[in-house]
Amino acid sequence: MIAYFENLPRRLSATAGDDDFNAADETNNGDLKSFGSDFGGMITSVPAAVIQPSTADEVASAIRFARANGLALAARGNGHSIHGQAGAAGGLVLDMRVLAGPIGLTGGPRGPCAEVPAGALWSEVLEWAVTEHGLAPRSWTDYLGLTVGGTLSNGGVSGQTFCHGPQVVNVSQLEVVTGDGERRLCSPETGEADLFFAVLGGLGQFGVITRAWIPLLPAPDAVKWIRVVYSDFARYASDAESLVNGYGPDSFDYVEGFAFVNCNDPVNGYGLVPLDSDRQTFDPDRVPQGSGPLLYCLELALHCRHGDDNVDLRAAEMLKPLGYVKGLEFCAKVSYVDFLSRVNHSEAEARVNGTWDAPHPWLNIFVSACDIVDFDREVFRMILRRGVGGPMLVYPMLRRKWDQRMSVSVPDGEIFYLVALLRFARPPPDGPSAEEMMAENQAVVDRCRSAGYNYKLYLPHYRDQSQWAVHFGEKGWSRFLDRKARYDPAAILSPGQLIFSPEAPPHRR
């Protein structure tokens, strides 16, 4: 079979029901290389072939073929990984965007659900749900150009996470093809509950998600969008934590925030804050004398209906207890769809100026609230005091909103923060190189480790299995090994995560 495989065209379409493939069209080396790179732009892992499955049965056929031939296999969504996690050097890559197709509306015990193919983008879910049905999922990511299967394999967080939890807890049922090529339906209420929880946040290690059922709620019409600026991080953190801890009917529906440089640098400084750069300006004279190298922006949103004349008054009352710098408030009222699509403008600009195709040495960390003020002093105001050439997100979420049966690893403690360093590497002399940015990322992680902070990498990347064991902890790692041995005993899935390999499959404990 290996000799047969070597003679196949480079891009293949799977044939459901068997373990061979029909040639679709010839793919040149450049096309293969595009499937061997990702948004991070730092890792290249060229596959032997790209498979374009249009059904779950074709995914199963591809997995059986890979296993029979000792080939690694990775499911690739929209290629938004950073360190080659969706790659399979010398193996097979599943082009999951082909597995998109129509979204269906179904009923469930807790209300309506969207039945979504895993290759669909969240932007497509938004368009279908809100425009056609007036409904919406509870939890989103900031950027919607990601596949449903991709975010559910990692976590999926945004400003709604504090109230509704991450995307991985907002799923009622999954269709999954495991590493033995078996297609299974799983949910918390079935005998396949362990598989359901394993694949959610499972980094693609236990199976390929092919379909998901996402609960829906009535969508709001519009959003009151607010940004306020702080000069003191301790007060910023205190206010943000009070907002997420006291969630209720009279609370904000979205809480995020970011750090920025106390200067007029358009990339790292004041220009990041105004919501409408044509009508709003940042007045640096409002910044208190003696403020440090960084300032902090708390970003809030309040859902409303058309004709809600009280939303401005409600927002003003909710802002009164907050200790932000008066005069540095920025507000806008936008449609719900426009608010959720807010990153589109930044993407369009980045594509025009070329930074979208530049390397993106991003780093995402969950840091416990008990360490976040020290993190600000030791990391933000020292290592990152000049900025990172992109946003530096920092906002809290609640551990109780995460399900510990899932594979995602989060810090101890009830409140922890996402710190996301969303770097864009501009060619020198406009900015530091990707290698320099990666070195600074490592300095951040090293500082967290040496200071003894309670932290976990989000969208983790390690090169050594012992580091993965530390990441998951003794109990979590034992469970991870057991699940890998149960659902992908040949260890062919998601080799780009660098956790397992077919040469060293896991053993159940």
Short mmCIF file of N, CA and C in Angstrom, two decimals, residues 172-261:
data_model
loop_
_atom_site.label_atom_id
_atom_site.label_comp_id
_atom_site.label_asym_id
_atom_site.label_seq_id
_atom_site.Cartn_x
_atom_site.Cartn_y
_atom_site.Cartn_z
N SER A 172 -23.74 20.77 22.47
CA SER A 172 -24.61 19.74 23.03
C SER A 172 -24.30 18.34 22.50
N GLN A 173 -23.73 18.25 21.30
CA GLN A 173 -23.43 16.94 20.71
C GLN A 173 -22.35 17.11 19.64
N LEU A 174 -21.57 16.06 19.43
CA LEU A 174 -20.52 16.07 18.41
C LEU A 174 -20.57 14.80 17.58
N GLU A 175 -20.19 14.93 16.32
CA GLU A 175 -19.86 13.77 15.49
C GLU A 175 -18.34 13.77 15.36
N VAL A 176 -17.73 12.63 15.69
CA VAL A 176 -16.28 12.53 15.75
C VAL A 176 -15.84 11.26 15.04
N VAL A 177 -14.75 11.33 14.29
CA VAL A 177 -14.11 10.15 13.74
C VAL A 177 -12.83 9.92 14.53
N THR A 178 -12.74 8.82 15.24
CA THR A 178 -11.60 8.53 16.09
C THR A 178 -10.44 7.97 15.29
N GLY A 179 -9.30 7.76 15.96
CA GLY A 179 -8.09 7.33 15.30
C GLY A 179 -8.14 5.94 14.70
N ASP A 180 -9.19 5.17 15.03
CA ASP A 180 -9.36 3.86 14.40
C ASP A 180 -10.27 3.92 13.18
N GLY A 181 -10.66 5.16 12.80
CA GLY A 181 -11.49 5.32 11.61
C GLY A 181 -12.96 5.08 11.85
N GLU A 182 -13.38 5.08 13.13
CA GLU A 182 -14.79 4.87 13.46
C GLU A 182 -15.51 6.21 13.62
N ARG A 183 -16.68 6.32 13.02
CA ARG A 183 -17.50 7.53 13.12
C ARG A 183 -18.48 7.37 14.29
N ARG A 184 -18.44 8.33 15.22
CA ARG A 184 -19.26 8.21 16.43
C ARG A 184 -19.98 9.51 16.75
N LEU A 185 -21.21 9.35 17.26
CA LEU A 185 -21.93 10.48 17.85
C LEU A 185 -21.71 10.45 19.35
N CYS A 186 -21.42 11.59 19.92
CA CYS A 186 -21.16 11.61 21.36
C CYS A 186 -21.75 12.87 22.00
N SER A 187 -22.15 12.73 23.24
CA SER A 187 -22.70 13.83 24.02
C SER A 187 -22.57 13.48 25.49
N PRO A 188 -22.79 14.43 26.38
CA PRO A 188 -22.67 14.12 27.82
C PRO A 188 -23.67 13.09 28.29
N GLU A 189 -24.77 12.90 27.58
CA GLU A 189 -25.83 12.00 28.03
C GLU A 189 -25.70 10.59 27.48
N THR A 190 -24.69 10.33 26.64
CA THR A 190 -24.59 9.01 26.00
C THR A 190 -23.43 8.22 26.58
N GLY A 191 -23.32 6.97 26.12
CA GLY A 191 -22.21 6.13 26.53
C GLY A 191 -20.87 6.61 25.98
N GLU A 192 -20.91 7.58 25.08
CA GLU A 192 -19.68 8.14 24.50
C GLU A 192 -19.33 9.47 25.16
N ALA A 193 -19.76 9.67 26.40
CA ALA A 193 -19.51 10.95 27.08
C ALA A 193 -18.02 11.23 27.22
N ASP A 194 -17.22 10.20 27.50
CA ASP A 194 -15.79 10.43 27.68
C ASP A 194 -15.15 10.94 26.40
N LEU A 195 -15.55 10.40 25.26
CA LEU A 195 -15.03 10.87 23.98
C LEU A 195 -15.44 12.33 23.75
N PHE A 196 -16.68 12.66 24.08
CA PHE A 196 -17.17 14.03 23.94
C PHE A 196 -16.27 15.00 24.69
N PHE A 197 -16.00 14.70 25.95
CA PHE A 197 -15.18 15.61 26.75
C PHE A 197 -13.71 15.56 26.33
N ALA A 198 -13.26 14.41 25.83
CA ALA A 198 -11.86 14.29 25.42
C ALA A 198 -11.54 15.20 24.25
N VAL A 199 -12.40 15.20 23.21
CA VAL A 199 -12.06 15.95 22.00
C VAL A 199 -12.24 17.45 22.18
N LEU A 200 -13.07 17.88 23.14
CA LEU A 200 -13.25 19.31 23.38
C LEU A 200 -12.02 19.85 24.09
N GLY A 201 -11.25 20.65 23.37
CA GLY A 201 -9.97 21.11 23.89
C GLY A 201 -8.89 20.07 23.81
N GLY A 202 -9.11 18.99 23.05
CA GLY A 202 -8.18 17.88 22.98
C GLY A 202 -7.08 18.02 21.96
N LEU A 203 -6.95 19.19 21.32
CA LEU A 203 -5.85 19.47 20.40
C LEU A 203 -5.79 18.49 19.24
N GLY A 204 -6.93 17.91 18.90
CA GLY A 204 -7.00 16.99 17.77
C GLY A 204 -6.39 15.63 18.03
N GLN A 205 -6.09 15.30 19.28
CA GLN A 205 -5.36 14.07 19.60
C GLN A 205 -6.23 12.83 19.64
N PHE A 206 -7.53 12.97 19.80
CA PHE A 206 -8.38 11.81 20.04
C PHE A 206 -9.35 11.51 18.90
N GLY A 207 -9.51 12.44 18.00
CA GLY A 207 -10.41 12.25 16.88
C GLY A 207 -10.57 13.53 16.10
N VAL A 208 -11.17 13.42 14.93
CA VAL A 208 -11.46 14.57 14.09
C VAL A 208 -12.93 14.93 14.24
N ILE A 209 -13.21 16.11 14.75
CA ILE A 209 -14.59 16.58 14.84
C ILE A 209 -15.09 16.86 13.43
N THR A 210 -16.22 16.26 13.07
CA THR A 210 -16.79 16.47 11.74
C THR A 210 -18.10 17.25 11.76
N ARG A 211 -18.77 17.29 12.90
CA ARG A 211 -20.04 18.02 13.01
C ARG A 211 -20.27 18.36 14.48
N ALA A 212 -20.89 19.53 14.71
CA ALA A 212 -21.16 19.97 16.08
C ALA A 212 -22.57 20.55 16.15
N TRP A 213 -23.21 20.32 17.27
CA TRP A 213 -24.53 20.88 17.54
C TRP A 213 -24.36 21.99 18.58
N ILE A 214 -24.63 23.24 18.16
CA ILE A 214 -24.36 24.43 18.97
C ILE A 214 -25.68 25.04 19.45
N PRO A 215 -25.94 25.09 20.77
CA PRO A 215 -27.16 25.71 21.27
C PRO A 215 -27.25 27.19 20.88
N LEU A 216 -28.46 27.64 20.65
CA LEU A 216 -28.71 29.01 20.20
C LEU A 216 -29.64 29.75 21.15
N LEU A 217 -29.46 31.07 21.20
CA LEU A 217 -30.33 31.97 21.95
C LEU A 217 -30.81 33.07 21.00
N PRO A 218 -31.90 33.77 21.36
CA PRO A 218 -32.30 34.93 20.54
C PRO A 218 -31.16 35.95 20.46
N ALA A 219 -30.88 36.44 19.28
CA ALA A 219 -29.79 37.40 19.09
C ALA A 219 -30.27 38.81 19.39
N PRO A 220 -29.45 39.62 20.06
CA PRO A 220 -29.79 41.03 20.23
C PRO A 220 -29.72 41.76 18.90
N ASP A 221 -30.30 42.94 18.85
CA ASP A 221 -30.24 43.73 17.62
C ASP A 221 -28.96 44.54 17.52
N ALA A 222 -28.56 45.10 18.66
CA ALA A 222 -27.46 46.06 18.64
C ALA A 222 -26.64 45.94 19.92
N VAL A 223 -25.54 46.69 19.95
CA VAL A 223 -24.60 46.65 21.06
C VAL A 223 -24.15 48.06 21.39
N LYS A 224 -24.21 48.41 22.65
CA LYS A 224 -23.56 49.62 23.14
C LYS A 224 -22.13 49.24 23.49
N TRP A 225 -21.18 49.78 22.73
CA TRP A 225 -19.77 49.37 22.79
C TRP A 225 -18.98 50.47 23.47
N ILE A 226 -18.21 50.12 24.48
CA ILE A 226 -17.55 51.11 25.33
C ILE A 226 -16.09 50.73 25.57
N ARG A 227 -15.21 51.72 25.56
CA ARG A 227 -13.83 51.56 26.01
C ARG A 227 -13.50 52.68 26.98
N VAL A 228 -12.90 52.30 28.10
CA VAL A 228 -12.46 53.28 29.10
C VAL A 228 -11.02 52.97 29.48
N VAL A 229 -10.27 54.00 29.83
CA VAL A 229 -8.82 53.88 30.01
C VAL A 229 -8.44 54.02 31.49
N TYR A 230 -7.49 53.21 31.91
CA TYR A 230 -6.96 53.20 33.27
C TYR A 230 -5.46 53.48 33.23
N SER A 231 -4.99 54.18 34.26
CA SER A 231 -3.54 54.36 34.42
C SER A 231 -2.98 53.43 35.49
N ASP A 232 -3.84 52.87 36.33
CA ASP A 232 -3.41 52.00 37.43
C ASP A 232 -3.91 50.58 37.16
N PHE A 233 -2.98 49.63 37.04
CA PHE A 233 -3.40 48.27 36.70
C PHE A 233 -4.18 47.60 37.82
N ALA A 234 -3.79 47.84 39.07
CA ALA A 234 -4.50 47.20 40.18
C ALA A 234 -5.97 47.59 40.17
N ARG A 235 -6.27 48.86 39.89
CA ARG A 235 -7.67 49.29 39.83
C ARG A 235 -8.35 48.70 38.59
N TYR A 236 -7.62 48.65 37.50
CA TYR A 236 -8.16 48.03 36.29
C TYR A 236 -8.57 46.58 36.57
N ALA A 237 -7.68 45.82 37.21
CA ALA A 237 -7.97 44.42 37.49
C ALA A 237 -9.12 44.28 38.48
N SER A 238 -9.14 45.14 39.49
CA SER A 238 -10.21 45.09 40.49
C SER A 238 -11.57 45.34 39.85
N ASP A 239 -11.65 46.35 38.98
CA ASP A 239 -12.92 46.65 38.32
C ASP A 239 -13.33 45.52 37.37
N ALA A 240 -12.36 45.01 36.60
CA ALA A 240 -12.69 43.93 35.67
C ALA A 240 -13.18 42.70 36.40
N GLU A 241 -12.54 42.36 37.51
CA GLU A 241 -12.96 41.18 38.28
C GLU A 241 -14.32 41.38 38.91
N SER A 242 -14.61 42.59 39.37
CA SER A 242 -15.93 42.83 39.95
C SER A 242 -17.02 42.69 38.89
N LEU A 243 -16.73 43.08 37.66
CA LEU A 243 -17.71 42.97 36.58
C LEU A 243 -17.97 41.51 36.21
N VAL A 244 -16.93 40.69 36.15
CA VAL A 244 -17.15 39.29 35.74
C VAL A 244 -17.69 38.46 36.90
N ASN A 245 -17.35 38.82 38.13
CA ASN A 245 -17.82 38.06 39.29
C ASN A 245 -19.27 38.35 39.61
N GLY A 246 -19.74 39.53 39.25
CA GLY A 246 -21.10 39.92 39.62
C GLY A 246 -22.07 39.85 38.47
N TYR A 247 -21.83 38.92 37.55
CA TYR A 247 -22.68 38.85 36.36
C TYR A 247 -24.13 38.54 36.72
N GLY A 248 -25.03 39.28 36.10
CA GLY A 248 -26.46 39.09 36.32
C GLY A 248 -27.24 39.84 35.27
N PRO A 249 -28.55 39.97 35.46
CA PRO A 249 -29.39 40.64 34.45
C PRO A 249 -29.00 42.08 34.17
N ASP A 250 -28.38 42.74 35.14
CA ASP A 250 -28.01 44.14 34.97
C ASP A 250 -26.52 44.33 34.71
N SER A 251 -25.86 43.29 34.19
CA SER A 251 -24.42 43.34 33.96
C SER A 251 -24.12 43.58 32.48
N PHE A 252 -22.88 43.94 32.23
CA PHE A 252 -22.41 43.99 30.85
C PHE A 252 -22.40 42.57 30.26
N ASP A 253 -22.60 42.50 28.96
CA ASP A 253 -22.64 41.20 28.27
C ASP A 253 -21.29 40.78 27.72
N TYR A 254 -20.32 41.66 27.81
CA TYR A 254 -19.01 41.40 27.22
C TYR A 254 -17.99 42.19 28.02
N VAL A 255 -16.92 41.53 28.46
CA VAL A 255 -15.85 42.20 29.20
C VAL A 255 -14.51 41.70 28.66
N GLU A 256 -13.76 42.60 28.08
CA GLU A 256 -12.40 42.32 27.64
C GLU A 256 -11.52 43.50 28.04
N GLY A 257 -10.28 43.49 27.59
CA GLY A 257 -9.39 44.61 27.85
C GLY A 257 -8.02 44.36 27.30
N PHE A 258 -7.21 45.42 27.25
CA PHE A 258 -5.86 45.28 26.72
C PHE A 258 -4.95 46.35 27.31
N ALA A 259 -3.67 46.05 27.29
CA ALA A 259 -2.64 47.00 27.69
C ALA A 259 -2.09 47.67 26.43
N PHE A 260 -1.69 48.94 26.54
CA PHE A 260 -1.09 49.64 25.42
C PHE A 260 -0.05 50.62 25.94
N VAL A 261 0.83 51.05 25.06
CA VAL A 261 1.95 51.89 25.45
C VAL A 261 1.48 53.34 25.64
#
